[in-house]
PDB file of C-alpha atoms in Angstrom:
ATOM      1  CA  MET C1134       1.570 -17.977  16.803  1.00 54.00           C
ATOM      2  CA  LYS C1135      -0.735 -16.077  14.428  1.00 55.00           C
ATOM      3  CA  LYS C1136      -1.417 -13.411  17.080  1.00 53.00           C
ATOM      4  CA  SER C1137       2.313 -12.867  17.518  1.00 54.00           C
ATOM      5  CA  ALA C1138       2.786 -12.295  13.770  1.00 51.00           C
ATOM      6  CA  SER C1139      -0.122  -9.840  13.750  1.00 51.00           C
ATOM      7  CA  ILE C1140       1.400  -7.874  16.624  1.00 49.00           C
ATOM      8  CA  ARG C1141       4.766  -7.770  14.863  1.00 47.00           C
ATOM      9  CA  LEU C1142       3.101  -6.590  11.634  1.00 45.00           C
ATOM     10  CA  ARG C1143       1.309  -3.760  13.462  1.00 48.00           C
ATOM     11  CA  ALA C1144       4.521  -2.773  15.227  1.00 43.00           C
ATOM     12  CA  LEU C1145       6.384  -2.760  11.906  1.00 42.00           C
ATOM     13  CA  ARG C1146       3.685  -0.632  10.270  1.00 48.00           C
ATOM     14  CA  GLY C1147       3.794   1.825  13.196  1.00 46.00           C
ATOM     15  CA  LEU C1148       7.570   1.986  12.899  1.00 39.00           C
ATOM     16  CA  CYS C1149       7.311   2.683   9.151  1.00 42.00           C
ATOM     17  CA  VAL C1150       4.833   5.520   9.702  1.00 43.00           C
ATOM     18  CA  SER C1151       7.082   6.987  12.396  1.00 42.00           C
ATOM     19  CA  VAL C1152      10.150   6.759  10.152  1.00 39.00           C
ATOM     20  CA  VAL C1153       8.315   8.504   7.291  1.00 43.00           C
ATOM     21  CA  ALA C1154       7.104  11.226   9.637  1.00 44.00           C
ATOM     22  CA  LEU C1155      10.501  11.655  11.244  1.00 40.00           C
ATOM     23  CA  CYS C1156      12.140  12.016   7.836  1.00 43.00           C
ATOM     24  CA  VAL C1157       9.566  14.591   6.792  1.00 44.00           C
ATOM     25  CA  PHE C1158       9.745  16.675   9.941  1.00 43.00           C
ATOM     26  CA  ALA C1159      13.511  16.408  10.365  1.00 41.00           C
ATOM     27  CA  ALA C1160      14.352  17.164   6.741  1.00 41.00           C
ATOM     28  CA  SER C1161      11.454  19.276   5.531  1.00 43.00           C
ATOM     29  CA  GLY C1162      13.817  21.300   3.355  1.00 42.00           C
ATOM     30  CA  VAL C1163      14.570  18.202   1.265  1.00 37.00           C
ATOM     31  CA  TRP C1164      10.887  17.768   0.390  1.00 38.00           C
ATOM     32  CA  ARG C1165      10.487  21.353  -0.813  1.00 38.00           C
ATOM     33  CA  ALA C1166      12.003  20.628  -4.211  1.00 37.00           C
ATOM     34  CA  ARG C1167       8.978  18.813  -5.652  1.00 43.00           C
ATOM     35  CA  ALA C1168       5.824  18.950  -3.599  1.00 43.00           C
ATOM     36  CA  GLU C1169       3.985  16.393  -5.694  1.00 44.00           C
ATOM     37  CA  ALA C1170       6.526  13.718  -4.752  1.00 52.00           C
ATOM     38  CA  TRP C1171       5.962  14.011  -0.979  1.00 69.00           C
ATOM     39  CA  GLY C1172       6.440  10.607   0.610  1.00 78.00           C
ATOM     40  CA  GLY C1173       5.322   8.919  -2.606  1.00 84.00           C
ATOM     41  CA  ILE C1174       1.923  10.628  -2.427  1.00 91.00           C
ATOM     42  CA  GLU C1175       1.213  12.705  -5.537  1.00 91.00           C
ATOM     43  CA  PRO C1176      -1.643  15.207  -5.787  1.00 93.00           C
ATOM     44  CA  LEU C1177      -3.888  14.543  -8.805  1.00 93.00           C
ATOM     45  CA  LYS C1178      -2.428  11.026  -9.126  1.00 92.00           C
ATOM     46  CA  SER C1179      -2.412   9.076  -5.856  1.00 93.00           C
ATOM     47  CA  ARG C1180      -5.616   7.556  -4.552  1.00 93.00           C
ATOM     48  CA  ARG C1181      -6.776   6.437  -1.114  1.00 92.00           C
ATOM     49  CA  ALA C1182      -5.156   2.991  -1.455  1.00 92.00           C
ATOM     50  CA  ASP C1183      -1.814   4.640  -2.288  1.00 93.00           C
ATOM     51  CA  VAL C1184      -2.047   6.861   0.800  1.00 93.00           C
ATOM     52  CA  GLU C1185      -2.939   3.961   3.077  1.00 92.00           C
ATOM     53  CA  LYS C1186      -0.100   1.920   1.601  1.00 92.00           C
ATOM     54  CA  ALA C1187       2.360   4.735   2.348  1.00 91.00           C
ATOM     55  CA  LEU C1188       1.024   5.828   5.748  1.00 91.00           C
ATOM     56  CA  GLY C1189      -0.981   2.883   7.076  1.00 91.00           C
ATOM     57  CA  LYS C1190      -4.330   3.028   8.815  1.00 92.00           C
ATOM     58  CA  PRO C1191      -5.537   6.568   9.585  1.00 93.00           C
ATOM     59  CA  VAL C1192      -6.544   7.656  13.089  1.00 94.00           C
ATOM     60  CA  GLU C1193      -9.491   9.496  11.526  1.00 89.00           C
ATOM     61  CA  ASP C1194     -11.324   8.788   8.290  1.00 88.00           C
ATOM     62  CA  LYS C1195     -13.891  11.286   7.014  1.00 85.00           C
ATOM     63  CA  PRO C1196     -15.316   9.938   3.775  1.00 76.00           C
ATOM     64  CA  GLY C1197     -17.862  11.795   1.705  1.00 68.00           C
ATOM     65  CA  GLU C1198     -17.944  15.562   1.324  1.00 62.00           C
ATOM     66  CA  THR C1199     -14.734  16.313   3.222  1.00 69.00           C
ATOM     67  CA  GLY C1200     -12.935  13.201   1.996  1.00 86.00           C
ATOM     68  CA  THR C1201      -9.990  13.327   4.387  1.00 93.00           C
ATOM     69  CA  LEU C1202      -7.689  10.915   6.171  1.00 94.00           C
ATOM     70  CA  ARG C1203      -5.772  12.008   9.280  1.00 95.00           C
ATOM     71  CA  TYR C1204      -2.618  10.448  10.672  1.00 94.00           C
ATOM     72  CA  LYS C1205      -0.995  11.154  14.032  1.00 93.00           C
ATOM     73  CA  VAL C1206       2.752  10.996  13.636  1.00 87.00           C
ATOM     74  CA  GLN C1207       5.772  11.949  15.658  1.00 88.00           C
ATOM     75  CA  GLY C1208       5.985  15.716  15.388  1.00 89.00           C
ATOM     76  CA  GLY C1209       2.371  16.426  14.472  1.00 94.00           C
ATOM     77  CA  MET C1210      -0.553  15.459  12.292  1.00 95.00           C
ATOM     78  CA  ILE C1211      -0.879  14.655   8.585  1.00 94.00           C
ATOM     79  CA  THR C1212      -4.175  15.323   6.803  1.00 95.00           C
ATOM     80  CA  VAL C1213      -4.745  14.075   3.267  1.00 95.00           C
ATOM     81  CA  ALA C1214      -7.698  15.594   1.368  1.00 95.00           C
ATOM     82  CA  PHE C1215      -9.187  14.081  -1.766  1.00 95.00           C
ATOM     83  CA  ILE C1216     -10.899  15.583  -4.802  1.00 94.00           C
ATOM     84  CA  ASP C1217     -14.662  15.141  -4.716  1.00 92.00           C
ATOM     85  CA  ALA C1218     -17.243  15.792  -7.442  1.00 90.00           C
ATOM     86  CA  ARG C1219     -18.016  19.306  -6.212  1.00 91.00           C
ATOM     87  CA  PHE C1220     -14.332  20.339  -6.187  1.00 91.00           C
ATOM     88  CA  ALA C1221     -13.761  18.801  -9.634  1.00 92.00           C
ATOM     89  CA  ALA C1222     -16.780  20.660 -11.082  1.00 92.00           C
ATOM     90  CA  ALA C1223     -15.908  23.986  -9.417  1.00 93.00           C
ATOM     91  CA  HIS C1224     -12.353  23.870 -10.782  1.00 93.00           C
ATOM     92  CA  HIS C1225     -13.261  22.391 -14.185  1.00 94.00           C
ATOM     93  CA  LEU C1226     -11.276  19.227 -13.563  1.00 93.00           C
ATOM     94  CA  ASP C1227     -11.687  15.952 -15.423  1.00 91.00           C
ATOM     95  CA  PRO C1228     -14.204  13.834 -13.451  1.00 91.00           C
ATOM     96  CA  ALA C1229     -11.698  10.964 -13.610  1.00 92.00           C
ATOM     97  CA  LEU C1230      -9.666  12.887 -10.993  1.00 94.00           C
ATOM     98  CA  GLU C1231     -12.358  12.363  -8.342  1.00 93.00           C
ATOM     99  CA  GLY C1232     -10.837  10.337  -5.540  1.00 93.00           C
ATOM    100  CA  THR C1233      -7.271  11.461  -6.168  1.00 94.00           C
ATOM    101  CA  VAL C1234      -5.261  13.402  -3.598  1.00 94.00           C
ATOM    102  CA  ARG C1235      -5.993  17.129  -3.614  1.00 93.00           C
ATOM    103  CA  GLN C1236      -3.713  18.213  -0.787  1.00 94.00           C
ATOM    104  CA  VAL C1237      -1.394  16.899   1.935  1.00 94.00           C
ATOM    105  CA  VAL C1238      -1.202  19.042   5.072  1.00 95.00           C
ATOM    106  CA  LEU C1239       1.458  18.630   7.755  1.00 94.00           C
ATOM    107  CA  GLN C1240       0.610  20.266  11.080  1.00 96.00           C
ATOM    108  CA  HIS C1241       3.787  20.631  13.101  1.00 95.00           C
ATOM    109  CA  ASP C1242       3.448  20.418  16.898  1.00 93.00           C
ATOM    110  CA  ALA C1243       6.752  21.955  17.949  1.00 90.00           C
ATOM    111  CA  SER C1244       8.948  22.680  14.948  1.00 93.00           C
ATOM    112  CA  ASN C1245      12.037  24.831  15.370  1.00 93.00           C
ATOM    113  CA  ASP C1246      12.101  25.663  11.658  1.00 95.00           C
ATOM    114  CA  THR C1247      11.911  29.336  10.770  1.00 96.00           C
ATOM    115  CA  PRO C1248      11.676  31.122   7.413  1.00 96.00           C
ATOM    116  CA  GLU C1249      15.420  31.733   7.701  1.00 96.00           C
ATOM    117  CA  SER C1250      16.335  28.110   8.507  1.00 95.00           C
ATOM    118  CA  LEU C1251      14.355  26.965   5.465  1.00 95.00           C
ATOM    119  CA  LYS C1252      15.995  29.705   3.383  1.00 95.00           C
ATOM    120  CA  LEU C1253      12.611  31.122   2.370  1.00 96.00           C
ATOM    121  CA  THR C1254      13.386  34.780   3.024  1.00 94.00           C
ATOM    122  CA  SER C1255      16.003  34.829   0.265  1.00 93.00           C
ATOM    123  CA  ASN C1256      14.172  32.518  -2.158  1.00 95.00           C
ATOM    124  CA  SER C1257      12.463  34.566  -4.881  1.00 94.00           C
ATOM    125  CA  GLU C1258      10.305  31.569  -5.892  1.00 94.00           C
ATOM    126  CA  PHE C1259       8.182  32.073  -2.764  1.00 96.00           C
ATOM    127  CA  GLU C1260       5.541  34.769  -2.347  1.00 95.00           C
ATOM    128  CA  HIS C1261       5.428  36.189   1.174  1.00 96.00           C
ATOM    129  CA  ASP C1262       2.389  37.430   3.100  1.00 95.00           C
ATOM    130  CA  ALA C1263       2.560  38.696   6.679  1.00 94.00           C
ATOM    131  CA  HIS C1264      -0.404  39.219   9.013  1.00 91.00           C
ATOM    132  CA  SER C1265       0.304  40.267  12.630  1.00 92.00           C
ATOM    133  CA  ASN C1266       2.084  37.206  14.128  1.00 94.00           C
ATOM    134  CA  ALA C1267       1.559  34.942  11.074  1.00 96.00           C
ATOM    135  CA  GLU C1268       3.592  34.605   7.880  1.00 97.00           C
ATOM    136  CA  ILE C1269       2.854  32.570   4.777  1.00 97.00           C
ATOM    137  CA  TYR C1270       5.414  31.592   2.146  1.00 97.00           C
ATOM    138  CA  ARG C1271       3.806  30.195  -0.996  1.00 95.00           C
ATOM    139  CA  ASN C1272       5.330  28.669  -4.140  1.00 94.00           C
ATOM    140  CA  GLN C1273       2.502  27.907  -6.565  1.00 89.00           C
ATOM    141  CA  ARG C1274       4.887  26.734  -9.251  1.00 90.00           C
ATOM    142  CA  ASP C1275       5.911  23.787  -7.073  1.00 90.00           C
ATOM    143  CA  GLY C1276       2.658  23.521  -5.100  1.00 92.00           C
ATOM    144  CA  ILE C1277       3.935  24.157  -1.593  1.00 94.00           C
ATOM    145  CA  ALA C1278       3.140  26.641   1.153  1.00 95.00           C
ATOM    146  CA  TYR C1279       4.452  27.170   4.676  1.00 96.00           C
ATOM    147  CA  THR C1280       2.658  28.907   7.548  1.00 97.00           C
ATOM    148  CA  PHE C1281       4.641  30.309  10.454  1.00 97.00           C
ATOM    149  CA  ILE C1282       3.156  31.557  13.726  1.00 96.00           C
ATOM    150  CA  ASP C1283       5.408  33.734  15.899  1.00 95.00           C
ATOM    151  CA  GLY C1284       8.289  32.805  13.583  1.00 95.00           C
ATOM    152  CA  LYS C1285       7.958  29.003  13.987  1.00 96.00           C
ATOM    153  CA  LEU C1286       6.742  26.558  11.327  1.00 97.00           C
ATOM    154  CA  LYS C1287       3.173  25.426  12.066  1.00 97.00           C
ATOM    155  CA  THR C1288       1.797  24.066   8.790  1.00 96.00           C
ATOM    156  CA  THR C1289       3.142  22.820   5.470  1.00 95.00           C
ATOM    157  CA  TYR C1290       0.760  22.376   2.511  1.00 95.00           C
ATOM    158  CA  TYR C1291       1.561  20.194  -0.495  1.00 93.00           C
ATOM    159  CA  THR C1292      -0.649  20.479  -3.585  1.00 93.00           C
ATOM    160  CA  ALA C1293      -0.277  19.984  -7.316  1.00 91.00           C
ATOM    161  CA  SER C1294       1.927  22.515  -9.027  1.00 90.00           C
ATOM    162  CA  ALA C1295       0.197  25.320 -10.915  1.00 87.00           C
ATOM    163  CA  GLU C1296       1.248  23.714 -14.202  1.00 89.00           C
ATOM    164  CA  GLU C1297      -0.124  20.296 -13.251  1.00 89.00           C
ATOM    165  CA  PHE C1298      -3.365  21.820 -12.036  1.00 87.00           C
ATOM    166  CA  LYS C1299      -3.750  23.754 -15.291  1.00 89.00           C
ATOM    167  CA  ARG C1300      -3.134  20.575 -17.342  1.00 89.00           C
ATOM    168  CA  ALA C1301      -5.808  18.772 -15.304  1.00 89.00           C
ATOM    169  CA  GLN C1302      -8.471  21.349 -16.172  1.00 88.00           C
ATOM    170  CA  ARG C1303     -10.834  20.664 -19.060  1.00 74.00           C
TER     171      ARG C1303
END
């Protein structure tokens, strides 16, 4: 009986992670508005326990210097990086921020999103850099960046907004 409940709990957790990932990958334009509110995970605020509560058990856990958690989800991979002492010192951040989320990275396996479908080409809030077959659209005010390879979305980066980062500096 107890084994059955454990299996159901794991299945439910897997379903929750898949639903979160599906929502993110299917409606990535919705999440652009405020990067720090991605899936309930907030850079400079959320900690490891918050991430694990939102996403479950990671498929890869690299504690220490890299301080990252990786999650395999439908549509790609999610990597969550944390602030360590070296990063906090290098960026003059309050030491109390050690252990908080620094960045959430979504690596898209086969996205059909393009700069045009996400309305980035006409959005003046995004800086645009192009390098051969790669394009980067970056909005530091909101803390989000998109990388496109051959016109297709490959990576989305969520960080603290420039204003939040500045407030966090000593």
